[in-house]
PDB file of C-alpha atoms in Angstrom:
ATOM      1  CA  UNK A   1     -48.191 -54.874  64.758  1.00 52.00           C
ATOM      2  CA  UNK A   2     -48.072 -52.877  61.109  1.00 56.00           C
ATOM      3  CA  UNK A   3     -45.412 -54.924  59.032  1.00 55.00           C
ATOM      4  CA  UNK A   4     -43.834 -51.380  57.746  1.00 56.00           C
ATOM      5  CA  UNK A   5     -43.513 -50.215  61.268  1.00 57.00           C
ATOM      6  CA  UNK A   6     -42.284 -53.511  62.467  1.00 67.00           C
ATOM      7  CA  UNK A   7     -39.513 -53.275  59.719  1.00 80.00           C
ATOM      8  CA  UNK A   8     -38.620 -49.493  61.017  1.00 92.00           C
ATOM      9  CA  UNK A   9     -39.006 -50.381  64.573  1.00 97.00           C
ATOM     10  CA  UNK A  10     -37.861 -53.992  64.754  1.00 97.00           C
ATOM     11  CA  UNK A  11     -38.380 -56.251  67.986  1.00 97.00           C
ATOM     12  CA  UNK A  12     -35.496 -56.363  70.585  1.00 98.00           C
ATOM     13  CA  UNK A  13     -34.927 -58.703  73.505  1.00 97.00           C
ATOM     14  CA  UNK A  14     -32.627 -58.014  76.027  1.00 98.00           C
ATOM     15  CA  UNK A  15     -32.887 -61.545  77.709  1.00 97.00           C
ATOM     16  CA  UNK A  16     -32.220 -63.436  74.249  1.00 97.00           C
ATOM     17  CA  UNK A  17     -29.681 -61.029  72.822  1.00 98.00           C
ATOM     18  CA  UNK A  18     -27.762 -59.387  75.564  1.00 97.00           C
ATOM     19  CA  UNK A  19     -24.539 -61.544  75.031  1.00 97.00           C
ATOM     20  CA  UNK A  20     -24.379 -59.938  71.509  1.00 98.00           C
ATOM     21  CA  UNK A  21     -24.799 -56.427  73.108  1.00 98.00           C
ATOM     22  CA  UNK A  22     -22.292 -57.024  75.648  1.00 97.00           C
ATOM     23  CA  UNK A  23     -20.029 -57.994  73.231  1.00 98.00           C
ATOM     24  CA  UNK A  24     -20.669 -55.160  71.095  1.00 98.00           C
ATOM     25  CA  UNK A  25     -20.319 -52.735  73.847  1.00 98.00           C
ATOM     26  CA  UNK A  26     -16.866 -54.103  74.748  1.00 98.00           C
ATOM     27  CA  UNK A  27     -15.722 -53.821  71.213  1.00 98.00           C
ATOM     28  CA  UNK A  28     -16.828 -50.184  70.969  1.00 98.00           C
ATOM     29  CA  UNK A  29     -14.961 -49.558  73.804  1.00 98.00           C
ATOM     30  CA  UNK A  30     -11.704 -50.604  72.388  1.00 98.00           C
ATOM     31  CA  UNK A  31     -12.638 -48.290  69.208  1.00 98.00           C
ATOM     32  CA  UNK A  32     -13.607 -45.413  71.407  1.00 97.00           C
ATOM     33  CA  UNK A  33     -10.611 -45.647  73.534  1.00 97.00           C
ATOM     34  CA  UNK A  34      -8.650 -45.427  70.264  1.00 97.00           C
ATOM     35  CA  UNK A  35     -10.464 -42.233  69.078  1.00 96.00           C
ATOM     36  CA  UNK A  36     -10.114 -40.595  72.772  1.00 96.00           C
ATOM     37  CA  UNK A  37      -6.164 -41.544  72.426  1.00 94.00           C
ATOM     38  CA  UNK A  38      -5.888 -39.301  69.241  1.00 93.00           C
ATOM     39  CA  UNK A  39      -8.322 -36.317  70.064  1.00 94.00           C
ATOM     40  CA  UNK A  40      -8.120 -33.235  71.944  1.00 95.00           C
ATOM     41  CA  UNK A  41     -10.557 -32.854  74.857  1.00 96.00           C
ATOM     42  CA  UNK A  42     -13.664 -31.418  73.962  1.00 96.00           C
ATOM     43  CA  UNK A  43     -16.334 -30.207  76.571  1.00 96.00           C
ATOM     44  CA  UNK A  44     -18.358 -33.050  78.280  1.00 97.00           C
ATOM     45  CA  UNK A  45     -16.368 -35.919  76.588  1.00 96.00           C
ATOM     46  CA  UNK A  46     -17.742 -34.874  73.230  1.00 97.00           C
ATOM     47  CA  UNK A  47     -14.531 -35.908  71.749  1.00 96.00           C
ATOM     48  CA  UNK A  48     -14.655 -39.769  72.514  1.00 96.00           C
ATOM     49  CA  UNK A  49     -18.400 -40.662  71.132  1.00 98.00           C
ATOM     50  CA  UNK A  50     -19.068 -42.673  68.053  1.00 98.00           C
ATOM     51  CA  UNK A  51     -21.390 -41.554  65.324  1.00 98.00           C
ATOM     52  CA  UNK A  52     -24.240 -42.996  63.369  1.00 98.00           C
ATOM     53  CA  UNK A  53     -23.653 -43.906  59.713  1.00 98.00           C
ATOM     54  CA  UNK A  54     -25.272 -45.442  56.833  1.00 96.00           C
ATOM     55  CA  UNK A  55     -23.899 -48.950  57.938  1.00 98.00           C
ATOM     56  CA  UNK A  56     -23.401 -48.675  61.587  1.00 98.00           C
ATOM     57  CA  UNK A  57     -21.190 -46.685  63.898  1.00 98.00           C
ATOM     58  CA  UNK A  58     -18.006 -44.538  62.994  1.00 98.00           C
ATOM     59  CA  UNK A  59     -15.040 -42.801  64.764  1.00 98.00           C
ATOM     60  CA  UNK A  60     -15.130 -40.229  62.282  1.00 97.00           C
ATOM     61  CA  UNK A  61     -11.626 -38.939  61.102  1.00 97.00           C
ATOM     62  CA  UNK A  62      -8.725 -39.142  63.619  1.00 96.00           C
ATOM     63  CA  UNK A  63      -5.471 -37.490  62.975  1.00 94.00           C
ATOM     64  CA  UNK A  64      -2.144 -39.363  62.634  1.00 94.00           C
ATOM     65  CA  UNK A  65       1.352 -38.142  61.323  1.00 93.00           C
ATOM     66  CA  UNK A  66       0.615 -39.594  57.821  1.00 93.00           C
ATOM     67  CA  UNK A  67      -3.028 -37.991  57.402  1.00 95.00           C
ATOM     68  CA  UNK A  68      -6.313 -39.256  58.931  1.00 97.00           C
ATOM     69  CA  UNK A  69      -8.112 -42.703  59.532  1.00 98.00           C
ATOM     70  CA  UNK A  70     -11.359 -43.649  60.712  1.00 98.00           C
ATOM     71  CA  UNK A  71     -12.786 -46.870  62.200  1.00 98.00           C
ATOM     72  CA  UNK A  72     -16.188 -47.880  61.201  1.00 98.00           C
ATOM     73  CA  UNK A  73     -18.756 -50.639  62.573  1.00 98.00           C
ATOM     74  CA  UNK A  74     -20.094 -52.013  59.819  1.00 98.00           C
ATOM     75  CA  UNK A  75     -23.163 -53.840  61.154  1.00 98.00           C
ATOM     76  CA  UNK A  76     -24.657 -54.936  57.817  1.00 98.00           C
ATOM     77  CA  UNK A  77     -21.689 -56.520  56.695  1.00 98.00           C
ATOM     78  CA  UNK A  78     -20.326 -57.216  60.482  1.00 98.00           C
ATOM     79  CA  UNK A  79     -17.072 -56.275  60.026  1.00 98.00           C
ATOM     80  CA  UNK A  80     -14.954 -53.244  61.764  1.00 98.00           C
ATOM     81  CA  UNK A  81     -13.319 -51.334  58.875  1.00 98.00           C
ATOM     82  CA  UNK A  82     -10.063 -48.990  58.735  1.00 98.00           C
ATOM     83  CA  UNK A  83      -9.882 -46.452  55.975  1.00 98.00           C
ATOM     84  CA  UNK A  84      -6.905 -43.952  55.643  1.00 98.00           C
ATOM     85  CA  UNK A  85      -6.421 -40.682  53.943  1.00 97.00           C
ATOM     86  CA  UNK A  86      -4.063 -42.397  51.495  1.00 96.00           C
ATOM     87  CA  UNK A  87      -6.255 -44.694  50.300  1.00 97.00           C
ATOM     88  CA  UNK A  88      -5.639 -47.278  52.661  1.00 96.00           C
ATOM     89  CA  UNK A  89      -8.384 -49.943  53.551  1.00 98.00           C
ATOM     90  CA  UNK A  90      -8.540 -53.100  55.778  1.00 98.00           C
ATOM     91  CA  UNK A  91     -11.394 -54.711  57.737  1.00 98.00           C
ATOM     92  CA  UNK A  92     -11.630 -57.301  60.558  1.00 98.00           C
ATOM     93  CA  UNK A  93     -14.688 -59.666  61.559  1.00 98.00           C
ATOM     94  CA  UNK A  94     -16.593 -58.622  64.537  1.00 98.00           C
ATOM     95  CA  UNK A  95     -17.421 -62.414  65.516  1.00 97.00           C
ATOM     96  CA  UNK A  96     -14.049 -62.861  66.920  1.00 97.00           C
ATOM     97  CA  UNK A  97     -14.414 -65.938  69.485  1.00 97.00           C
ATOM     98  CA  UNK A  98     -13.112 -63.523  72.363  1.00 98.00           C
ATOM     99  CA  UNK A  99     -12.779 -59.932  73.221  1.00 98.00           C
ATOM    100  CA  UNK A 100      -9.155 -60.858  73.591  1.00 98.00           C
ATOM    101  CA  UNK A 101      -8.750 -62.126  69.986  1.00 98.00           C
ATOM    102  CA  UNK A 102     -10.847 -58.871  68.792  1.00 98.00           C
ATOM    103  CA  UNK A 103      -8.528 -56.430  70.572  1.00 98.00           C
ATOM    104  CA  UNK A 104      -5.547 -58.382  68.900  1.00 98.00           C
ATOM    105  CA  UNK A 105      -6.911 -58.134  65.720  1.00 98.00           C
ATOM    106  CA  UNK A 106      -7.639 -54.206  66.056  1.00 98.00           C
ATOM    107  CA  UNK A 107      -4.109 -53.749  67.294  1.00 97.00           C
ATOM    108  CA  UNK A 108      -2.634 -55.692  64.379  1.00 97.00           C
ATOM    109  CA  UNK A 109      -4.797 -53.917  61.725  1.00 98.00           C
ATOM    110  CA  UNK A 110      -3.456 -50.434  62.915  1.00 97.00           C
ATOM    111  CA  UNK A 111       0.280 -51.630  62.880  1.00 97.00           C
ATOM    112  CA  UNK A 112      -0.236 -53.074  59.443  1.00 97.00           C
ATOM    113  CA  UNK A 113      -1.384 -49.500  58.478  1.00 97.00           C
ATOM    114  CA  UNK A 114       1.426 -47.721  59.954  1.00 96.00           C
ATOM    115  CA  UNK A 115      -0.997 -46.141  63.197  1.00 95.00           C
ATOM    116  CA  UNK A 116       0.800 -46.332  66.287  1.00 91.00           C
ATOM    117  CA  UNK A 117      -1.897 -45.639  68.796  1.00 88.00           C
ATOM    118  CA  UNK A 118      -1.396 -46.403  72.629  1.00 91.00           C
ATOM    119  CA  UNK A 119      -4.714 -46.505  74.589  1.00 93.00           C
ATOM    120  CA  UNK A 120      -5.765 -47.565  77.840  1.00 92.00           C
ATOM    121  CA  UNK A 121      -6.621 -51.409  77.806  1.00 95.00           C
ATOM    122  CA  UNK A 122      -9.293 -51.561  80.765  1.00 96.00           C
ATOM    123  CA  UNK A 123     -13.028 -51.152  80.076  1.00 97.00           C
ATOM    124  CA  UNK A 124     -14.569 -47.970  81.674  1.00 96.00           C
ATOM    125  CA  UNK A 125     -17.911 -47.531  83.372  1.00 96.00           C
ATOM    126  CA  UNK A 126     -18.413 -51.454  84.211  1.00 94.00           C
ATOM    127  CA  UNK A 127     -17.881 -53.124  87.481  1.00 92.00           C
ATOM    128  CA  UNK A 128     -15.133 -55.943  87.557  1.00 91.00           C
ATOM    129  CA  UNK A 129     -13.511 -54.973  84.384  1.00 94.00           C
ATOM    130  CA  UNK A 130     -11.418 -57.383  82.528  1.00 97.00           C
ATOM    131  CA  UNK A 131      -8.474 -55.980  80.623  1.00 98.00           C
ATOM    132  CA  UNK A 132      -9.541 -56.463  76.869  1.00 98.00           C
ATOM    133  CA  UNK A 133      -6.289 -58.325  76.181  1.00 97.00           C
ATOM    134  CA  UNK A 134      -7.049 -60.717  79.050  1.00 98.00           C
ATOM    135  CA  UNK A 135     -10.791 -61.040  78.128  1.00 98.00           C
ATOM    136  CA  UNK A 136     -10.566 -64.983  76.857  1.00 98.00           C
ATOM    137  CA  UNK A 137     -14.531 -65.393  78.030  1.00 96.00           C
ATOM    138  CA  UNK A 138     -16.072 -67.261  74.840  1.00 96.00           C
ATOM    139  CA  UNK A 139     -18.357 -64.254  73.305  1.00 95.00           C
ATOM    140  CA  UNK A 140     -21.826 -64.640  71.251  1.00 95.00           C
ATOM    141  CA  UNK A 141     -22.171 -62.430  68.413  1.00 98.00           C
ATOM    142  CA  UNK A 142     -25.517 -62.926  66.594  1.00 98.00           C
ATOM    143  CA  UNK A 143     -25.384 -60.813  63.249  1.00 98.00           C
ATOM    144  CA  UNK A 144     -29.170 -60.345  63.284  1.00 98.00           C
ATOM    145  CA  UNK A 145     -29.262 -59.315  66.625  1.00 98.00           C
ATOM    146  CA  UNK A 146     -26.687 -56.697  65.975  1.00 98.00           C
ATOM    147  CA  UNK A 147     -28.324 -55.450  62.633  1.00 98.00           C
ATOM    148  CA  UNK A 148     -31.843 -54.862  64.283  1.00 98.00           C
ATOM    149  CA  UNK A 149     -30.041 -52.792  67.284  1.00 98.00           C
ATOM    150  CA  UNK A 150     -28.306 -50.961  64.551  1.00 98.00           C
ATOM    151  CA  UNK A 151     -31.513 -50.026  62.859  1.00 98.00           C
ATOM    152  CA  UNK A 152     -33.029 -49.147  66.124  1.00 98.00           C
ATOM    153  CA  UNK A 153     -30.194 -46.934  66.755  1.00 98.00           C
ATOM    154  CA  UNK A 154     -30.928 -45.384  63.176  1.00 98.00           C
ATOM    155  CA  UNK A 155     -34.374 -44.568  63.549  1.00 98.00           C
ATOM    156  CA  UNK A 156     -33.968 -43.286  67.498  1.00 98.00           C
ATOM    157  CA  UNK A 157     -31.144 -40.893  65.815  1.00 98.00           C
ATOM    158  CA  UNK A 158     -33.722 -39.798  63.189  1.00 98.00           C
ATOM    159  CA  UNK A 159     -36.515 -38.770  65.947  1.00 98.00           C
ATOM    160  CA  UNK A 160     -33.653 -37.450  68.408  1.00 98.00           C
ATOM    161  CA  UNK A 161     -32.329 -35.114  65.506  1.00 98.00           C
ATOM    162  CA  UNK A 162     -35.927 -33.741  65.059  1.00 98.00           C
ATOM    163  CA  UNK A 163     -36.019 -33.267  68.699  1.00 98.00           C
ATOM    164  CA  UNK A 164     -32.615 -31.659  68.732  1.00 98.00           C
ATOM    165  CA  UNK A 165     -33.600 -29.326  65.921  1.00 98.00           C
ATOM    166  CA  UNK A 166     -36.196 -27.260  68.305  1.00 98.00           C
ATOM    167  CA  UNK A 167     -33.534 -25.952  70.703  1.00 98.00           C
ATOM    168  CA  UNK A 168     -31.091 -23.127  69.879  1.00 97.00           C
ATOM    169  CA  UNK A 169     -29.290 -23.044  73.142  1.00 97.00           C
ATOM    170  CA  UNK A 170     -26.114 -25.297  73.671  1.00 98.00           C
ATOM    171  CA  UNK A 171     -27.244 -28.868  72.642  1.00 98.00           C
ATOM    172  CA  UNK A 172     -25.165 -31.922  71.866  1.00 98.00           C
ATOM    173  CA  UNK A 173     -24.890 -33.520  68.864  1.00 97.00           C
ATOM    174  CA  UNK A 174     -26.693 -37.024  68.695  1.00 98.00           C
ATOM    175  CA  UNK A 175     -23.901 -39.551  69.585  1.00 98.00           C
ATOM    176  CA  UNK A 176     -23.221 -42.690  70.941  1.00 98.00           C
ATOM    177  CA  UNK A 177     -21.209 -42.989  74.252  1.00 98.00           C
ATOM    178  CA  UNK A 178     -19.569 -46.538  74.185  1.00 98.00           C
ATOM    179  CA  UNK A 179     -18.782 -46.345  78.059  1.00 97.00           C
ATOM    180  CA  UNK A 180     -22.473 -46.522  78.750  1.00 97.00           C
ATOM    181  CA  UNK A 181     -23.354 -47.900  75.319  1.00 98.00           C
ATOM    182  CA  UNK A 182     -26.256 -45.717  74.659  1.00 98.00           C
ATOM    183  CA  UNK A 183     -27.330 -43.183  71.905  1.00 98.00           C
ATOM    184  CA  UNK A 184     -27.897 -39.606  73.524  1.00 98.00           C
ATOM    185  CA  UNK A 185     -28.806 -36.130  72.940  1.00 98.00           C
ATOM    186  CA  UNK A 186     -28.406 -33.585  75.964  1.00 98.00           C
ATOM    187  CA  UNK A 187     -29.893 -29.806  76.050  1.00 98.00           C
ATOM    188  CA  UNK A 188     -28.342 -27.141  78.487  1.00 98.00           C
ATOM    189  CA  UNK A 189     -29.374 -24.151  80.190  1.00 98.00           C
ATOM    190  CA  UNK A 190     -26.222 -22.579  80.068  1.00 97.00           C
ATOM    191  CA  UNK A 191     -25.911 -22.357  83.760  1.00 98.00           C
ATOM    192  CA  UNK A 192     -23.205 -24.015  85.922  1.00 98.00           C
ATOM    193  CA  UNK A 193     -24.283 -27.077  87.796  1.00 98.00           C
ATOM    194  CA  UNK A 194     -23.137 -28.246  91.494  1.00 98.00           C
ATOM    195  CA  UNK A 195     -19.839 -30.426  91.369  1.00 97.00           C
ATOM    196  CA  UNK A 196     -20.984 -34.133  90.438  1.00 97.00           C
ATOM    197  CA  UNK A 197     -20.174 -36.882  93.047  1.00 96.00           C
ATOM    198  CA  UNK A 198     -18.521 -39.066  90.628  1.00 96.00           C
ATOM    199  CA  UNK A 199     -18.752 -42.946  91.637  1.00 95.00           C
ATOM    200  CA  UNK A 200     -19.316 -44.043  88.454  1.00 95.00           C
ATOM    201  CA  UNK A 201     -17.507 -47.636  88.011  1.00 94.00           C
ATOM    202  CA  UNK A 202     -14.197 -47.845  86.480  1.00 94.00           C
ATOM    203  CA  UNK A 203     -14.377 -43.857  85.331  1.00 96.00           C
ATOM    204  CA  UNK A 204     -12.230 -41.224  86.972  1.00 95.00           C
ATOM    205  CA  UNK A 205     -14.314 -38.821  89.073  1.00 97.00           C
ATOM    206  CA  UNK A 206     -12.901 -35.700  86.971  1.00 97.00           C
ATOM    207  CA  UNK A 207     -14.450 -36.979  83.697  1.00 97.00           C
ATOM    208  CA  UNK A 208     -17.891 -37.379  85.346  1.00 97.00           C
ATOM    209  CA  UNK A 209     -17.348 -33.691  86.797  1.00 97.00           C
ATOM    210  CA  UNK A 210     -16.542 -32.178  83.671  1.00 97.00           C
ATOM    211  CA  UNK A 211     -19.160 -34.075  82.037  1.00 97.00           C
ATOM    212  CA  UNK A 212     -21.776 -32.616  84.353  1.00 98.00           C
ATOM    213  CA  UNK A 213     -20.121 -29.213  84.823  1.00 98.00           C
ATOM    214  CA  UNK A 214     -23.391 -27.412  83.582  1.00 98.00           C
ATOM    215  CA  UNK A 215     -27.213 -27.962  84.039  1.00 98.00           C
ATOM    216  CA  UNK A 216     -28.509 -30.641  81.462  1.00 98.00           C
ATOM    217  CA  UNK A 217     -31.571 -32.269  80.474  1.00 98.00           C
ATOM    218  CA  UNK A 218     -30.582 -35.323  78.667  1.00 98.00           C
ATOM    219  CA  UNK A 219     -32.389 -38.269  76.836  1.00 98.00           C
ATOM    220  CA  UNK A 220     -31.073 -41.506  75.368  1.00 98.00           C
ATOM    221  CA  UNK A 221     -31.663 -44.901  74.200  1.00 98.00           C
ATOM    222  CA  UNK A 222     -29.976 -47.651  76.320  1.00 98.00           C
ATOM    223  CA  UNK A 223     -30.176 -51.414  75.142  1.00 98.00           C
ATOM    224  CA  UNK A 224     -30.841 -52.585  78.802  1.00 97.00           C
ATOM    225  CA  UNK A 225     -28.576 -54.255  81.616  1.00 95.00           C
ATOM    226  CA  UNK A 226     -28.806 -55.879  84.835  1.00 91.00           C
ATOM    227  CA  UNK A 227     -30.496 -52.986  86.469  1.00 90.00           C
ATOM    228  CA  UNK A 228     -33.272 -52.826  83.822  1.00 95.00           C
ATOM    229  CA  UNK A 229     -33.349 -56.043  81.534  1.00 97.00           C
ATOM    230  CA  UNK A 230     -35.037 -54.684  78.568  1.00 98.00           C
ATOM    231  CA  UNK A 231     -34.061 -52.045  75.895  1.00 98.00           C
ATOM    232  CA  UNK A 232     -35.398 -48.450  76.899  1.00 98.00           C
ATOM    233  CA  UNK A 233     -35.605 -44.717  76.368  1.00 98.00           C
ATOM    234  CA  UNK A 234     -34.727 -42.379  79.179  1.00 98.00           C
ATOM    235  CA  UNK A 235     -34.563 -39.019  80.357  1.00 98.00           C
ATOM    236  CA  UNK A 236     -33.002 -37.271  83.220  1.00 98.00           C
ATOM    237  CA  UNK A 237     -31.678 -33.647  84.673  1.00 98.00           C
ATOM    238  CA  UNK A 238     -28.948 -32.862  86.377  1.00 98.00           C
ATOM    239  CA  UNK A 239     -29.247 -31.453  88.926  1.00 98.00           C
ATOM    240  CA  UNK A 240     -32.611 -32.868  89.628  1.00 98.00           C
ATOM    241  CA  UNK A 241     -35.041 -29.667  90.031  1.00 98.00           C
ATOM    242  CA  UNK A 242     -37.926 -29.360  92.203  1.00 97.00           C
ATOM    243  CA  UNK A 243     -41.068 -30.884  90.731  1.00 97.00           C
ATOM    244  CA  UNK A 244     -39.065 -32.824  87.745  1.00 98.00           C
ATOM    245  CA  UNK A 245     -40.708 -36.157  88.906  1.00 98.00           C
ATOM    246  CA  UNK A 246     -44.433 -34.905  88.332  1.00 96.00           C
ATOM    247  CA  UNK A 247     -44.157 -34.502  84.212  1.00 97.00           C
ATOM    248  CA  UNK A 248     -47.384 -33.961  82.646  1.00 96.00           C
ATOM    249  CA  UNK A 249     -48.573 -35.524  79.181  1.00 97.00           C
ATOM    250  CA  UNK A 250     -46.390 -38.494  79.222  1.00 98.00           C
ATOM    251  CA  UNK A 251     -47.397 -41.150  76.546  1.00 98.00           C
ATOM    252  CA  UNK A 252     -48.476 -44.580  77.580  1.00 97.00           C
ATOM    253  CA  UNK A 253     -45.775 -46.736  79.054  1.00 98.00           C
ATOM    254  CA  UNK A 254     -43.787 -43.950  80.208  1.00 98.00           C
ATOM    255  CA  UNK A 255     -42.990 -42.938  83.698  1.00 98.00           C
ATOM    256  CA  UNK A 256     -40.372 -42.009  86.460  1.00 98.00           C
ATOM    257  CA  UNK A 257     -38.104 -44.855  87.714  1.00 97.00           C
ATOM    258  CA  UNK A 258     -37.175 -43.809  91.369  1.00 96.00           C
ATOM    259  CA  UNK A 259     -34.109 -46.456  91.526  1.00 95.00           C
ATOM    260  CA  UNK A 260     -32.796 -45.377  88.127  1.00 95.00           C
ATOM    261  CA  UNK A 261     -33.427 -41.374  89.048  1.00 96.00           C
ATOM    262  CA  UNK A 262     -34.766 -40.973  85.647  1.00 98.00           C
ATOM    263  CA  UNK A 263     -37.918 -41.178  83.374  1.00 98.00           C
ATOM    264  CA  UNK A 264     -37.855 -44.422  81.239  1.00 98.00           C
ATOM    265  CA  UNK A 265     -40.276 -45.757  78.685  1.00 98.00           C
ATOM    266  CA  UNK A 266     -39.807 -49.105  77.500  1.00 98.00           C
ATOM    267  CA  UNK A 267     -38.707 -49.477  73.811  1.00 98.00           C
ATOM    268  CA  UNK A 268     -41.521 -52.125  73.506  1.00 98.00           C
ATOM    269  CA  UNK A 269     -43.720 -49.437  74.592  1.00 98.00           C
ATOM    270  CA  UNK A 270     -42.600 -47.068  71.485  1.00 98.00           C
ATOM    271  CA  UNK A 271     -42.281 -49.855  68.990  1.00 97.00           C
ATOM    272  CA  UNK A 272     -45.994 -50.999  69.631  1.00 97.00           C
ATOM    273  CA  UNK A 273     -47.420 -47.488  69.835  1.00 97.00           C
ATOM    274  CA  UNK A 274     -49.866 -46.263  67.118  1.00 96.00           C
ATOM    275  CA  UNK A 275     -47.325 -43.642  65.933  1.00 97.00           C
ATOM    276  CA  UNK A 276     -43.824 -44.985  67.271  1.00 98.00           C
ATOM    277  CA  UNK A 277     -42.224 -41.659  66.252  1.00 98.00           C
ATOM    278  CA  UNK A 278     -44.683 -39.460  67.693  1.00 98.00           C
ATOM    279  CA  UNK A 279     -44.936 -40.957  71.146  1.00 98.00           C
ATOM    280  CA  UNK A 280     -40.862 -41.106  71.443  1.00 98.00           C
ATOM    281  CA  UNK A 281     -40.961 -37.256  70.749  1.00 98.00           C
ATOM    282  CA  UNK A 282     -43.691 -36.500  73.002  1.00 98.00           C
ATOM    283  CA  UNK A 283     -41.601 -38.493  75.611  1.00 98.00           C
ATOM    284  CA  UNK A 284     -38.843 -36.480  74.719  1.00 98.00           C
ATOM    285  CA  UNK A 285     -40.694 -33.178  74.895  1.00 98.00           C
ATOM    286  CA  UNK A 286     -42.678 -33.751  78.052  1.00 98.00           C
ATOM    287  CA  UNK A 287     -39.810 -34.904  80.387  1.00 98.00           C
ATOM    288  CA  UNK A 288     -37.570 -31.915  78.872  1.00 98.00           C
ATOM    289  CA  UNK A 289     -40.355 -29.527  79.706  1.00 98.00           C
ATOM    290  CA  UNK A 290     -40.526 -31.091  83.433  1.00 98.00           C
ATOM    291  CA  UNK A 291     -36.653 -30.305  83.763  1.00 98.00           C
ATOM    292  CA  UNK A 292     -36.716 -27.104  82.184  1.00 98.00           C
ATOM    293  CA  UNK A 293     -39.614 -25.898  83.876  1.00 98.00           C
ATOM    294  CA  UNK A 294     -38.499 -27.035  87.344  1.00 98.00           C
ATOM    295  CA  UNK A 295     -35.429 -25.384  86.938  1.00 98.00           C
ATOM    296  CA  UNK A 296     -36.729 -22.300  85.640  1.00 98.00           C
ATOM    297  CA  UNK A 297     -34.616 -22.487  82.474  1.00 98.00           C
ATOM    298  CA  UNK A 298     -34.889 -19.486  80.012  1.00 98.00           C
ATOM    299  CA  UNK A 299     -37.275 -21.621  77.585  1.00 98.00           C
ATOM    300  CA  UNK A 300     -38.196 -18.573  75.356  1.00 97.00           C
ATOM    301  CA  UNK A 301     -34.812 -17.861  74.556  1.00 97.00           C
ATOM    302  CA  UNK A 302     -33.558 -21.425  74.237  1.00 98.00           C
ATOM    303  CA  UNK A 303     -36.194 -22.866  71.953  1.00 98.00           C
ATOM    304  CA  UNK A 304     -37.438 -22.830  68.575  1.00 96.00           C
ATOM    305  CA  UNK A 305     -39.968 -24.694  66.252  1.00 95.00           C
ATOM    306  CA  UNK A 306     -38.715 -28.154  65.344  1.00 96.00           C
ATOM    307  CA  UNK A 307     -36.831 -27.948  62.203  1.00 96.00           C
ATOM    308  CA  UNK A 308     -37.718 -28.802  58.282  1.00 95.00           C
ATOM    309  CA  UNK A 309     -36.071 -30.037  55.792  1.00 95.00           C
ATOM    310  CA  UNK A 310     -35.022 -27.023  53.353  1.00 96.00           C
ATOM    311  CA  UNK A 311     -36.790 -24.318  55.585  1.00 96.00           C
ATOM    312  CA  UNK A 312     -34.616 -21.728  57.161  1.00 96.00           C
ATOM    313  CA  UNK A 313     -35.264 -21.320  60.774  1.00 92.00           C
ATOM    314  CA  UNK A 314     -36.710 -17.761  61.137  1.00 89.00           C
ATOM    315  CA  UNK A 315     -35.318 -14.991  63.114  1.00 89.00           C
TER     316      UNK A 315
END
């Protein structure tokens, strides 16, 4: 492996590092729920997401009576930082012994800053969810594992943003969903979709139905879980159109996973490709093409050339 590529696309191991990923997942849920409590509903739950920053993940500004505040996971210093529009600043460590300890520290930090926020205290999209305040299981937080995962998010976000720039129809930001713990970008045909069946663990059906109210081709990066114990890139369509599972021109290592119902490309296959950026972009483009062609999207009206810095898109 080229040392330069290895530094840009670092090695990840779900088997060795999933405890850190699990701890971060629950911590981001706490912070995400604070954002949810302070932000008007935006289509497809886009108001709840976190955003990549130069040091980690941020909520962006959230209003409160005295002004605005933000919360940011600093995955270089391994702190959760609170900043307020009156110049206030505080932070707490991410290596709390338990999620209950981290939850209590977040609530105390907000209270000390005069920010009153009531938020739902139960994790979403996880089976057998334990309320944050009661989750006293010991948690392992490895700073190196968390830092490498963030570097993958950061580089993935760069490629996802390039992919996003080639679409002039409705398209989501590149954003981080704390419920499912994945970085995602979603394209829309503009047409309504059949009512989603719901059934996501610990997520109200009406939330899932609003999220999938319109046809989508969605792609993302997930650090892995019991159903796929390895970090991976995914791509799916809702509703799934005819012929979607027969995508052409996929990069090495990519294929359709029947159990997951989506295309999957293991992170390791991208990381070890001769040109990881190109391999990932190919995966995104070819799986999107399978979705758009199968559902007969008006591609000529929805697509454009991939954007370049400083160059205005021709019209």
